[in-house]
mmCIF file of C-alpha atoms in Angstrom:
data_model
loop_
_atom_site.group_PDB
_atom_site.id
_atom_site.type_symbol
_atom_site.label_atom_id
_atom_site.label_comp_id
_atom_site.label_asym_id
_atom_site.label_seq_id
_atom_site.Cartn_x
_atom_site.Cartn_y
_atom_site.Cartn_z
ATOM 1 C CA MET A 1 38.606 54.159 18.440
ATOM 2 C CA THR A 2 38.685 51.402 15.858
ATOM 3 C CA ALA A 3 35.377 50.839 14.077
ATOM 4 C CA THR A 4 34.037 47.279 13.888
ATOM 5 C CA LEU A 5 32.788 45.296 10.910
ATOM 6 C CA SER A 6 32.597 41.632 11.874
ATOM 7 C CA GLU A 7 33.031 40.348 8.320
ATOM 8 C CA THR A 8 34.789 41.500 5.179
ATOM 9 C CA LEU A 9 32.064 43.031 3.042
ATOM 10 C CA THR A 10 31.930 44.118 -0.570
ATOM 11 C CA LEU A 11 30.489 47.613 -0.823
ATOM 12 C CA LEU A 12 29.543 49.902 -3.684
ATOM 13 C CA LEU A 13 29.883 53.641 -3.066
ATOM 14 C CA ILE A 14 27.874 55.898 -5.389
ATOM 15 C CA GLU A 15 29.221 59.428 -4.847
ATOM 16 C CA ASP A 16 30.022 62.144 -7.398
ATOM 17 C CA ASP A 17 32.011 64.322 -5.001
ATOM 18 C CA ASP A 18 35.671 63.262 -4.837
ATOM 19 C CA GLY A 19 36.172 64.701 -1.358
ATOM 20 C CA ASP A 20 33.120 62.989 0.130
ATOM 21 C CA ALA A 21 34.062 59.696 -1.517
ATOM 22 C CA PHE A 22 37.604 59.938 -0.152
ATOM 23 C CA LEU A 23 36.216 60.646 3.343
ATOM 24 C CA VAL A 24 33.898 57.619 3.282
ATOM 25 C CA GLU A 25 36.700 55.337 2.086
ATOM 26 C CA GLU A 26 39.046 56.604 4.790
ATOM 27 C CA LEU A 27 36.441 56.098 7.508
ATOM 28 C CA LEU A 28 35.689 52.561 6.368
ATOM 29 C CA ARG A 29 39.405 51.685 6.272
ATOM 30 C CA GLN A 30 39.447 52.207 10.051
ATOM 31 C CA ALA A 31 37.138 49.245 10.530
ATOM 32 C CA GLU A 32 38.534 46.084 12.122
ATOM 33 C CA ALA A 33 37.887 44.241 8.826
ATOM 34 C CA PRO A 34 37.996 46.957 6.150
ATOM 35 C CA PRO A 35 35.498 46.249 3.366
ATOM 36 C CA ARG A 36 36.256 45.981 -0.323
ATOM 37 C CA ILE A 37 34.975 49.213 -1.858
ATOM 38 C CA THR A 38 34.035 49.962 -5.455
ATOM 39 C CA TRP A 39 33.516 53.663 -6.149
ATOM 40 C CA VAL A 40 31.327 55.000 -8.955
ATOM 41 C CA ARG A 41 30.210 58.582 -9.666
ATOM 42 C CA ASN A 42 26.759 58.102 -11.205
ATOM 43 C CA LEU A 43 23.997 55.616 -11.954
ATOM 44 C CA ALA A 44 25.373 54.839 -15.401
ATOM 45 C CA GLU A 45 28.595 53.530 -13.857
ATOM 46 C CA THR A 46 26.538 51.790 -11.183
ATOM 47 C CA ARG A 47 24.849 49.552 -13.745
ATOM 48 C CA ALA A 48 28.225 48.331 -14.959
ATOM 49 C CA LYS A 49 29.730 47.723 -11.492
ATOM 50 C CA LEU A 50 26.726 46.433 -9.527
ATOM 51 C CA THR A 51 27.295 42.662 -9.442
ATOM 52 C CA SER A 52 25.794 39.954 -7.261
ATOM 53 C CA GLU A 53 28.887 40.169 -5.029
ATOM 54 C CA ILE A 54 27.874 43.638 -3.783
ATOM 55 C CA GLN A 55 26.387 43.255 -0.312
ATOM 56 C CA CYS A 56 25.786 46.890 0.586
ATOM 57 C CA VAL A 57 25.329 50.077 -1.454
ATOM 58 C CA LEU A 58 26.101 53.548 -0.078
ATOM 59 C CA VAL A 59 24.377 56.099 -2.284
ATOM 60 C CA ASP A 60 24.394 59.886 -2.342
ATOM 61 C CA LEU A 61 21.009 61.409 -3.124
ATOM 62 C CA SER A 62 22.499 64.142 -5.340
ATOM 63 C CA LEU A 63 23.934 62.528 -8.469
ATOM 64 C CA PRO A 64 24.526 63.963 -11.936
ATOM 65 C CA ASP A 65 21.988 61.684 -13.610
ATOM 66 C CA ALA A 66 19.401 61.358 -10.806
ATOM 67 C CA THR A 67 18.559 63.093 -7.554
ATOM 68 C CA GLY A 68 16.534 62.476 -4.419
ATOM 69 C CA LEU A 69 14.218 59.507 -4.216
ATOM 70 C CA GLU A 70 14.477 58.982 -7.958
ATOM 71 C CA ALA A 71 18.122 58.023 -7.527
ATOM 72 C CA LEU A 72 17.271 55.763 -4.606
ATOM 73 C CA GLU A 73 14.471 54.001 -6.464
ATOM 74 C CA GLN A 74 16.782 53.212 -9.367
ATOM 75 C CA VAL A 75 19.423 51.824 -7.021
ATOM 76 C CA LEU A 76 16.833 49.671 -5.226
ATOM 77 C CA ALA A 77 15.655 48.311 -8.567
ATOM 78 C CA MET A 78 19.207 47.481 -9.631
ATOM 79 C CA ALA A 79 20.199 45.922 -6.288
ATOM 80 C CA PRO A 80 17.173 44.065 -4.868
ATOM 81 C CA HIS A 81 19.321 41.755 -2.688
ATOM 82 C CA ALA A 82 21.783 44.344 -1.349
ATOM 83 C CA ALA A 83 21.420 46.565 1.703
ATOM 84 C CA VAL A 84 21.128 50.253 0.764
ATOM 85 C CA LEU A 85 22.449 53.018 3.011
ATOM 86 C CA VAL A 86 21.635 56.584 1.976
ATOM 87 C CA LEU A 87 24.184 59.394 2.399
ATOM 88 C CA THR A 88 22.848 62.910 2.224
ATOM 89 C CA GLY A 89 24.273 66.346 2.833
ATOM 90 C CA LEU A 90 20.861 67.735 3.710
ATOM 91 C CA ARG A 91 20.140 68.282 7.375
ATOM 92 C CA ASP A 92 16.522 67.359 6.892
ATOM 93 C CA VAL A 93 15.245 64.331 8.751
ATOM 94 C CA HIS A 94 12.267 64.097 6.394
ATOM 95 C CA VAL A 95 14.599 63.206 3.517
ATOM 96 C CA GLY A 96 16.079 60.318 5.465
ATOM 97 C CA VAL A 97 12.677 59.111 6.660
ATOM 98 C CA ALA A 98 11.333 59.232 3.101
ATOM 99 C CA ALA A 99 14.376 57.241 1.938
ATOM 100 C CA VAL A 100 13.749 54.521 4.522
ATOM 101 C CA GLN A 101 10.058 54.456 3.637
ATOM 102 C CA ALA A 102 11.032 54.045 -0.016
ATOM 103 C CA GLY A 103 13.104 50.949 0.800
ATOM 104 C CA ALA A 104 16.520 52.028 2.129
ATOM 105 C CA GLN A 105 17.724 50.250 5.257
ATOM 106 C CA ASP A 106 19.120 53.429 6.889
ATOM 107 C CA TYR A 107 20.368 56.973 6.190
ATOM 108 C CA LEU A 108 23.232 59.134 7.406
ATOM 109 C CA VAL A 109 23.922 62.859 7.178
ATOM 110 C CA LYS A 110 27.459 63.266 5.840
ATOM 111 C CA GLN A 111 28.426 66.045 8.236
ATOM 112 C CA ASP A 112 27.608 63.827 11.235
ATOM 113 C CA VAL A 113 29.465 60.694 10.145
ATOM 114 C CA ASP A 114 32.488 59.283 11.924
ATOM 115 C CA ALA A 115 34.230 55.930 11.512
ATOM 116 C CA ARG A 116 32.388 54.162 14.310
ATOM 117 C CA LEU A 117 28.943 55.442 13.270
ATOM 118 C CA LEU A 118 29.506 54.554 9.623
ATOM 119 C CA ALA A 119 30.704 51.019 10.397
ATOM 120 C CA ARG A 120 27.793 50.447 12.751
ATOM 121 C CA SER A 121 25.274 51.807 10.233
ATOM 122 C CA VAL A 122 26.617 49.522 7.505
ATOM 123 C CA ARG A 123 26.410 46.536 9.826
ATOM 124 C CA TYR A 124 22.864 47.382 10.928
ATOM 125 C CA ALA A 125 21.773 47.992 7.344
ATOM 126 C CA MET A 126 23.048 44.534 6.404
ATOM 127 C CA GLU A 127 21.156 42.905 9.266
ATOM 128 C CA ARG A 128 17.956 44.767 8.412
ATOM 129 C CA LYS A 129 18.240 43.675 4.790
ATOM 130 C CA ARG A 130 18.732 40.053 5.819
ATOM 131 C CA ALA A 131 15.701 40.279 8.068
ATOM 132 C CA ASP A 132 13.651 41.893 5.291
ATOM 133 C CA LEU A 133 14.596 39.207 2.786
ATOM 134 C CA ALA A 134 13.884 36.441 5.303
ATOM 135 C CA GLN A 135 10.466 37.922 6.036
ATOM 136 C CA ILE A 136 9.695 38.194 2.324
ATOM 137 C CA ARG A 137 10.693 34.563 1.762
ATOM 138 C CA LEU A 138 8.582 33.484 4.731
ATOM 139 C CA VAL A 139 5.510 35.331 3.496
ATOM 140 C CA GLU A 140 5.981 34.004 -0.035
ATOM 141 C CA ALA A 141 6.387 30.455 1.262
ATOM 142 C CA GLU A 142 3.254 30.742 3.412
ATOM 143 C CA LEU A 143 1.219 32.142 0.535
ATOM 144 C CA THR A 144 2.501 29.467 -1.844
ATOM 145 C CA ALA A 145 1.804 26.697 0.656
ATOM 146 C CA LYS A 146 -1.737 27.970 1.283
ATOM 147 C CA GLU A 147 -2.414 28.286 -2.442
ATOM 148 C CA ASN A 148 -1.006 24.834 -3.146
ATOM 149 C CA ALA A 149 -3.056 23.340 -0.322
ATOM 150 C CA ARG A 150 -6.183 25.035 -1.631
ATOM 151 C CA LEU A 151 -5.530 23.778 -5.166
ATOM 152 C CA GLU A 152 -4.664 20.257 -4.026
ATOM 153 C CA ASN A 153 -7.706 19.978 -1.759
ATOM 154 C CA GLY A 154 -9.918 21.329 -4.518
ATOM 155 C CA LEU A 155 -8.512 18.855 -7.041
ATOM 156 C CA LEU A 156 -8.739 15.742 -4.851
ATOM 157 C CA PRO A 157 -11.690 13.572 -5.905
ATOM 158 C CA VAL A 158 -14.699 12.453 -3.910
ATOM 159 C CA PRO A 159 -14.655 8.636 -4.082
ATOM 160 C CA LEU A 160 -17.614 7.068 -5.880
ATOM 161 C CA LEU A 161 -17.933 4.233 -3.381
ATOM 162 C CA HIS A 162 -21.339 2.879 -2.363
ATOM 163 C CA THR A 163 -20.593 -0.302 -0.422
ATOM 164 C CA LYS A 164 -20.274 -0.184 3.349
ATOM 165 C CA LYS A 165 -18.332 -3.411 3.434
ATOM 166 C CA LEU A 166 -15.036 -1.678 2.649
ATOM 167 C CA ARG A 167 -12.999 0.714 4.770
ATOM 168 C CA HIS A 168 -11.499 3.386 2.511
ATOM 169 C CA VAL A 169 -8.841 5.857 3.706
ATOM 170 C CA THR A 170 -6.720 8.262 1.628
ATOM 171 C CA ARG A 171 -3.906 10.662 2.464
ATOM 172 C CA TYR A 172 -2.320 13.324 0.256
ATOM 173 C CA LEU A 173 0.673 15.044 1.814
ATOM 174 C CA PRO A 174 3.358 17.430 0.496
ATOM 175 C CA GLY A 175 7.024 16.626 0.983
ATOM 176 C CA THR A 176 9.832 19.061 1.715
ATOM 177 C CA GLN A 177 9.241 20.352 -1.829
ATOM 178 C CA GLY A 178 5.662 21.162 -0.816
ATOM 179 C CA SER A 179 6.000 24.705 -2.161
ATOM 180 C CA ARG A 180 5.687 23.109 -5.577
ATOM 181 C CA LEU A 181 2.612 21.275 -6.792
ATOM 182 C CA ALA A 182 3.152 17.645 -7.683
ATOM 183 C CA GLY A 183 1.512 15.239 -10.098
ATOM 184 C CA ASP A 184 0.439 12.544 -7.610
ATOM 185 C CA PHE A 185 -3.177 11.431 -8.007
ATOM 186 C CA LEU A 186 -5.608 8.838 -6.675
ATOM 187 C CA ASP A 187 -9.240 7.849 -7.230
ATOM 188 C CA THR A 188 -11.892 5.261 -6.390
ATOM 189 C CA VAL A 189 -14.943 4.323 -8.467
ATOM 190 C CA GLN A 190 -17.542 1.615 -7.846
ATOM 191 C CA THR A 191 -19.347 0.662 -11.040
ATOM 192 C CA PRO A 192 -22.993 -0.495 -11.223
ATOM 193 C CA ASP A 193 -21.982 -4.189 -11.245
ATOM 194 C CA GLY A 194 -20.482 -3.727 -7.777
ATOM 195 C CA SER A 195 -16.840 -3.855 -8.832
ATOM 196 C CA VAL A 196 -14.549 -1.414 -7.017
ATOM 197 C CA HIS A 197 -11.838 0.256 -9.114
ATOM 198 C CA ILE A 198 -8.917 2.038 -7.443
ATOM 199 C CA VAL A 199 -5.855 3.844 -8.766
ATOM 200 C CA VAL A 200 -2.840 5.687 -7.378
ATOM 201 C CA GLY A 201 -0.491 7.385 -9.831
ATOM 202 C CA ASP A 202 2.456 9.723 -10.082
ATOM 203 C CA VAL A 203 3.459 12.060 -12.907
ATOM 204 C CA CYS A 204 7.228 12.557 -12.806
ATOM 205 C CA GLY A 205 8.390 16.039 -11.819
ATOM 206 C CA HIS A 206 6.947 18.941 -9.846
ATOM 207 C CA GLY A 207 5.160 22.108 -10.801
ATOM 208 C CA PRO A 208 1.793 23.343 -12.056
ATOM 209 C CA ASP A 209 2.149 21.592 -15.421
ATOM 210 C CA GLU A 210 2.743 18.212 -13.760
ATOM 211 C CA ALA A 211 -0.088 18.837 -11.281
ATOM 212 C CA ALA A 212 -2.481 19.725 -14.104
ATOM 213 C CA LEU A 213 -1.424 16.617 -16.022
ATOM 214 C CA GLY A 214 -1.998 14.455 -12.956
ATOM 215 C CA VAL A 215 -5.523 15.848 -12.599
ATOM 216 C CA ALA A 216 -6.198 15.295 -16.311
ATOM 217 C CA LEU A 217 -5.081 11.661 -16.029
ATOM 218 C CA ARG A 218 -7.146 11.110 -12.916
ATOM 219 C CA ILE A 219 -10.281 12.511 -14.561
ATOM 220 C CA ALA A 220 -9.578 10.469 -17.693
ATOM 221 C CA TRP A 221 -9.214 7.309 -15.595
ATOM 222 C CA ARG A 222 -12.519 7.944 -13.810
ATOM 223 C CA THR A 223 -14.301 8.708 -17.078
ATOM 224 C CA LEU A 224 -12.952 5.599 -18.778
ATOM 225 C CA VAL A 225 -13.919 3.373 -15.849
ATOM 226 C CA LEU A 226 -17.443 4.777 -15.789
ATOM 227 C CA ALA A 227 -17.618 4.229 -19.555
ATOM 228 C CA GLY A 228 -16.801 0.557 -19.066
ATOM 229 C CA GLN A 229 -13.161 0.521 -20.202
ATOM 230 C CA SER A 230 -10.587 -1.511 -18.297
ATOM 231 C CA GLY A 231 -7.248 -3.233 -18.626
ATOM 232 C CA ASP A 232 -4.900 -2.505 -21.498
ATOM 233 C CA LEU A 233 -7.527 -0.565 -23.450
ATOM 234 C CA LEU A 234 -7.852 1.897 -20.577
ATOM 235 C CA LEU A 235 -4.078 2.176 -20.150
ATOM 236 C CA ARG A 236 -3.478 2.751 -23.863
ATOM 237 C CA THR A 237 -6.080 5.516 -23.865
ATOM 238 C CA MET A 238 -4.382 7.168 -20.893
ATOM 239 C CA ASP A 239 -1.019 6.748 -22.606
ATOM 240 C CA THR A 240 -2.372 8.578 -25.656
ATOM 241 C CA LEU A 241 -3.718 11.381 -23.461
ATOM 242 C CA LEU A 242 -0.400 11.664 -21.613
ATOM 243 C CA ARG A 243 1.566 12.012 -24.841
ATOM 244 C CA ALA A 244 -0.849 14.674 -26.103
ATOM 245 C CA GLU A 245 -0.945 16.751 -22.900
ATOM 246 C CA ARG A 246 2.604 16.580 -21.532
ATOM 247 C CA LYS A 247 4.886 19.587 -21.987
ATOM 248 C CA ALA A 248 8.045 17.559 -22.636
ATOM 249 C CA PRO A 249 8.629 14.120 -24.194
ATOM 250 C CA GLU A 250 10.593 12.871 -21.174
ATOM 251 C CA ILE A 251 7.596 13.157 -18.829
ATOM 252 C CA PHE A 252 6.160 9.768 -17.891
ATOM 253 C CA THR A 253 3.608 8.451 -15.413
ATOM 254 C CA THR A 254 3.612 5.438 -13.121
ATOM 255 C CA LEU A 255 0.459 4.035 -11.573
ATOM 256 C CA CYS A 256 -1.024 1.074 -9.789
ATOM 257 C CA MET A 257 -4.654 0.213 -10.403
ATOM 258 C CA ALA A 258 -6.853 -2.614 -9.240
ATOM 259 C CA THR A 259 -10.357 -3.874 -9.901
ATOM 260 C CA ILE A 260 -11.897 -5.654 -6.929
ATOM 261 C CA THR A 261 -14.658 -8.132 -7.775
ATOM 262 C CA PRO A 262 -18.230 -7.429 -6.584
ATOM 263 C CA ASP A 263 -17.939 -10.100 -3.877
ATOM 264 C CA LEU A 264 -14.739 -8.304 -2.686
ATOM 265 C CA THR A 265 -12.711 -11.535 -2.586
ATOM 266 C CA HIS A 266 -10.428 -11.086 -5.628
ATOM 267 C CA ALA A 267 -8.554 -8.280 -7.338
ATOM 268 C CA ARG A 268 -7.052 -7.869 -10.780
ATOM 269 C CA MET A 269 -4.122 -5.443 -10.676
ATOM 270 C CA ARG A 270 -1.766 -3.714 -13.053
ATOM 271 C CA VAL A 271 1.432 -2.269 -11.600
ATOM 272 C CA VAL A 272 2.594 0.141 -14.293
ATOM 273 C CA GLY A 273 6.206 0.995 -13.418
ATOM 274 C CA HIS A 274 4.979 1.773 -9.908
ATOM 275 C CA PRO A 275 5.897 0.624 -6.374
ATOM 276 C CA PRO A 276 4.042 -2.597 -5.543
ATOM 277 C CA PRO A 277 1.053 -2.410 -3.198
ATOM 278 C CA VAL A 278 1.326 -3.815 0.311
ATOM 279 C CA LEU A 279 -1.192 -6.571 1.124
ATOM 280 C CA VAL A 280 -2.387 -8.056 4.385
ATOM 281 C CA ARG A 281 -4.385 -11.262 3.878
ATOM 282 C CA ASP A 282 -4.806 -14.321 6.061
ATOM 283 C CA GLY A 283 -2.437 -12.716 8.562
ATOM 284 C CA VAL A 284 0.398 -12.479 6.017
ATOM 285 C CA ILE A 285 1.911 -9.057 5.315
ATOM 286 C CA GLU A 286 3.759 -8.736 1.994
ATOM 287 C CA ALA A 287 4.382 -6.583 -1.039
ATOM 288 C CA LEU A 288 2.757 -7.795 -4.221
ATOM 289 C CA GLY A 289 5.275 -10.182 -5.802
ATOM 290 C CA GLY A 290 5.947 -11.173 -9.369
ATOM 291 C CA GLY A 291 7.332 -7.873 -10.597
ATOM 292 C CA PRO A 292 5.568 -5.016 -12.354
ATOM 293 C CA SER A 293 2.981 -5.465 -15.096
ATOM 294 C CA GLY A 294 5.053 -3.334 -17.452
ATOM 295 C CA PRO A 295 6.765 0.019 -17.920
ATOM 296 C CA PRO A 296 5.303 3.437 -17.089
ATOM 297 C CA LEU A 297 2.995 5.304 -19.425
ATOM 298 C CA GLY A 298 4.613 7.606 -21.946
ATOM 299 C CA ILE A 299 7.831 5.673 -22.620
ATOM 300 C CA PHE A 300 7.213 2.892 -25.138
ATOM 301 C CA PRO A 301 4.461 2.719 -27.747
ATOM 302 C CA ASP A 302 2.156 -0.305 -28.254
ATOM 303 C CA ILE A 303 2.822 -1.849 -24.863
ATOM 304 C CA GLU A 304 0.808 -4.629 -23.242
ATOM 305 C CA TRP A 305 0.655 -4.793 -19.480
ATOM 306 C CA THR A 306 0.364 -8.084 -17.651
ATOM 307 C CA ALA A 307 -2.637 -8.433 -15.369
ATOM 308 C CA ILE A 308 -1.929 -9.763 -11.881
ATOM 309 C CA ASP A 309 -4.748 -11.784 -10.315
ATOM 310 C CA VAL A 310 -4.728 -11.615 -6.542
ATOM 311 C CA PRO A 311 -6.990 -13.716 -4.297
ATOM 312 C CA LEU A 312 -7.974 -11.608 -1.304
ATOM 313 C CA GLY A 313 -10.250 -13.785 0.813
ATOM 314 C CA GLU A 314 -12.706 -12.583 3.411
ATOM 315 C CA ARG A 315 -10.425 -10.370 5.509
ATOM 316 C CA TRP A 316 -7.752 -8.261 3.870
ATOM 317 C CA SER A 317 -6.133 -4.839 3.586
ATOM 318 C CA MET A 318 -4.457 -3.292 0.561
ATOM 319 C CA MET A 319 -2.319 -0.135 0.462
ATOM 320 C CA LEU A 320 -1.469 1.695 -2.758
ATOM 321 C CA TYR A 321 0.988 4.593 -2.532
ATOM 322 C CA THR A 322 3.382 6.798 -4.483
ATOM 323 C CA ASP A 323 7.150 6.642 -4.067
ATOM 324 C CA GLY A 324 7.187 9.553 -1.613
ATOM 325 C CA LEU A 325 6.579 6.981 1.119
ATOM 326 C CA ILE A 326 9.398 4.565 0.312
ATOM 327 C CA GLU A 327 11.861 7.343 -0.544
ATOM 328 C CA ALA A 328 11.590 8.821 2.948
ATOM 329 C CA ALA A 329 14.811 8.747 4.997
ATOM 330 C CA VAL A 330 14.368 6.927 8.298
ATOM 331 C CA GLY A 331 16.470 5.820 11.241
ATOM 332 C CA GLU A 332 19.680 7.227 12.667
ATOM 333 C CA ASN A 333 21.520 6.651 9.382
ATOM 334 C CA ARG A 334 18.728 8.348 7.381
ATOM 335 C CA GLN A 335 18.528 5.478 4.896
ATOM 336 C CA LEU A 336 15.722 5.266 2.359
ATOM 337 C CA LEU A 337 12.829 3.202 3.662
ATOM 338 C CA GLY A 338 12.315 1.184 0.473
ATOM 339 C CA VAL A 339 9.636 -1.420 -0.168
ATOM 340 C CA ASP A 340 11.196 -3.998 2.155
ATOM 341 C CA GLY A 341 11.496 -1.422 4.908
ATOM 342 C CA LEU A 342 7.860 -0.470 4.431
ATOM 343 C CA VAL A 343 6.750 -4.096 4.735
ATOM 344 C CA ASP A 344 8.891 -4.537 7.868
ATOM 345 C CA LEU A 345 7.341 -1.390 9.332
ATOM 346 C CA VAL A 346 3.820 -2.698 8.695
ATOM 347 C CA LYS A 347 4.819 -5.995 10.316
ATOM 348 C CA GLN A 348 6.037 -4.104 13.391
ATOM 349 C CA HIS A 349 2.695 -2.339 13.616
ATOM 350 C CA GLY A 350 0.774 -5.555 12.989
ATOM 351 C CA ALA A 351 -1.546 -3.887 10.461
ATOM 352 C CA ILE A 352 -1.643 -1.085 7.913
ATOM 353 C CA ASP A 353 -2.371 2.237 9.595
ATOM 354 C CA LEU A 354 -1.670 5.138 7.228
ATOM 355 C CA ASP A 355 -1.429 7.823 9.889
ATOM 356 C CA ARG A 356 0.845 5.736 12.083
ATOM 357 C CA LEU A 357 3.072 4.890 9.123
ATOM 358 C CA ILE A 358 3.360 8.541 8.138
ATOM 359 C CA ARG A 359 4.177 9.578 11.710
ATOM 360 C CA HIS A 360 6.846 6.884 11.940
ATOM 361 C CA VAL A 361 8.426 7.903 8.638
ATOM 362 C CA GLY A 362 8.481 11.591 9.622
ATOM 363 C CA THR A 363 9.699 14.120 7.054
ATOM 364 C CA LEU A 364 8.809 13.243 3.480
ATOM 365 C CA SER A 365 11.301 14.244 0.804
ATOM 366 C CA ASP A 366 8.669 13.874 -1.902
ATOM 367 C CA ASP A 367 4.910 14.225 -2.071
ATOM 368 C CA LEU A 368 2.789 11.279 -1.012
ATOM 369 C CA ALA A 369 -0.547 9.978 -2.220
ATOM 370 C CA ALA A 370 -1.689 6.851 -0.408
ATOM 371 C CA MET A 371 -4.872 4.792 -0.274
ATOM 372 C CA LEU A 372 -5.873 2.031 2.128
ATOM 373 C CA VAL A 373 -8.760 -0.259 1.227
ATOM 374 C CA SER A 374 -9.672 -3.034 3.645
ATOM 375 C CA ARG A 375 -12.390 -5.544 4.345
ATOM 376 C CA SER A 376 -12.972 -6.888 7.824
ATOM 377 C CA GLY A 377 -14.996 -9.926 6.722
ATOM 378 C CA THR A 378 -18.653 -10.891 6.522
#
C-alpha cells in the first residue's frame, strides 16, 4: 500500500548505520509525495547540514558522538523549529516515553517500522510540532500582553484636576502591535491659578525604550507645568531632555498641548508636529485650523513654536489624540480615516464620544492615546 505524505517535506536523517539509513530512505520513497532527504551519520555532520529548510529530523539514539537522551537534547537545541522523530533499535517503551518527555514529537522502534507507519508518524510529528509552536506563541503573546497592560496602566498618570466644571475622559488602547509598548502619553494638570493644562504626545517607534522615553517626557511636562513653565520655554526644555534620553538621533516626538484659562472660555494651544485637535463649540464641529505651531521635538534646534489662541465660549468639547486614531482603516475599502474622516465621523455622531468613535473605527493599527475635555456651560 502506498504511504501518504500530503506535502513534499525536507527531512534530515541522522543515522550511523548504512543499512538502517537505506531502509528508512526506501520506506519514505514509497510515500505519495516522497520527501527530500539529507542523510548524516553523526551530530558533527548534523550541525553543518541542519538549515532552516529542514522541517523534520529523524534521529537514531545511538550515534558515534552522542547516545540516548544526550543525542536527542543536542538535536532539539540545534533544531528548535523542526519536528523531531526518534528512531531506536531498543524494544523498551521507557526509552521512547523519555524521548517524548524530553521534547521529541514521537518515537518509533526500527524493527516495527513499515512505509505506512513511518509516513504517518512523520506527518503526525509535523502536526504536533506546529501545535506546540502555536501554543508557545499564544502563551508568549498572552504573557507579553498582560505585562504590557500592567506596565501601561501603572505608567498612566492620575490627572491633577480639581474643578468640577469640566468633563475629563481619557483612553489608552494598544493597536495590532499591542505586543510592543509604545511611546504615546497624555496628562492633565490644573495649576493653583485655576488654569487647566493638557497634553497628548507620541514618541515615534515602538518598544520599551520608546515607552520609557514617553513616560520621561510626560513626567517632565508635568513637573515643568507645576514649576510654572509654559510655552516655548517648556517645549525647549522637553526638546533638550528628548535629545539627552533618546537611544537614536532619528527619534522625535510630536505633541499637542493646551492651556485653558481659569474661566474655561479660552485656550492657548501648541500643535507640535501633531494631528490637530477636534473642537465642538457653538454647535460647530471642526479640526483646529491654521496649520501646526511648528515641527516635532528632536528635529531642529532653536525652534520657536507659534501659539494658537482659541476662543471656546461657554459650551465646548475638545479632543486631543495620537495618530493611531486617524491611521485606522475604515469602511469596505479599508481606507485610512484621516483628520477629515474623523471630523465627518464626529459630525455623524453629533458630538465627541470617545468610546463610540473607537467602536466605529474598530481595529487600530497603531496605539491610541486620546483625551476629551468638555464644558457643558454655567
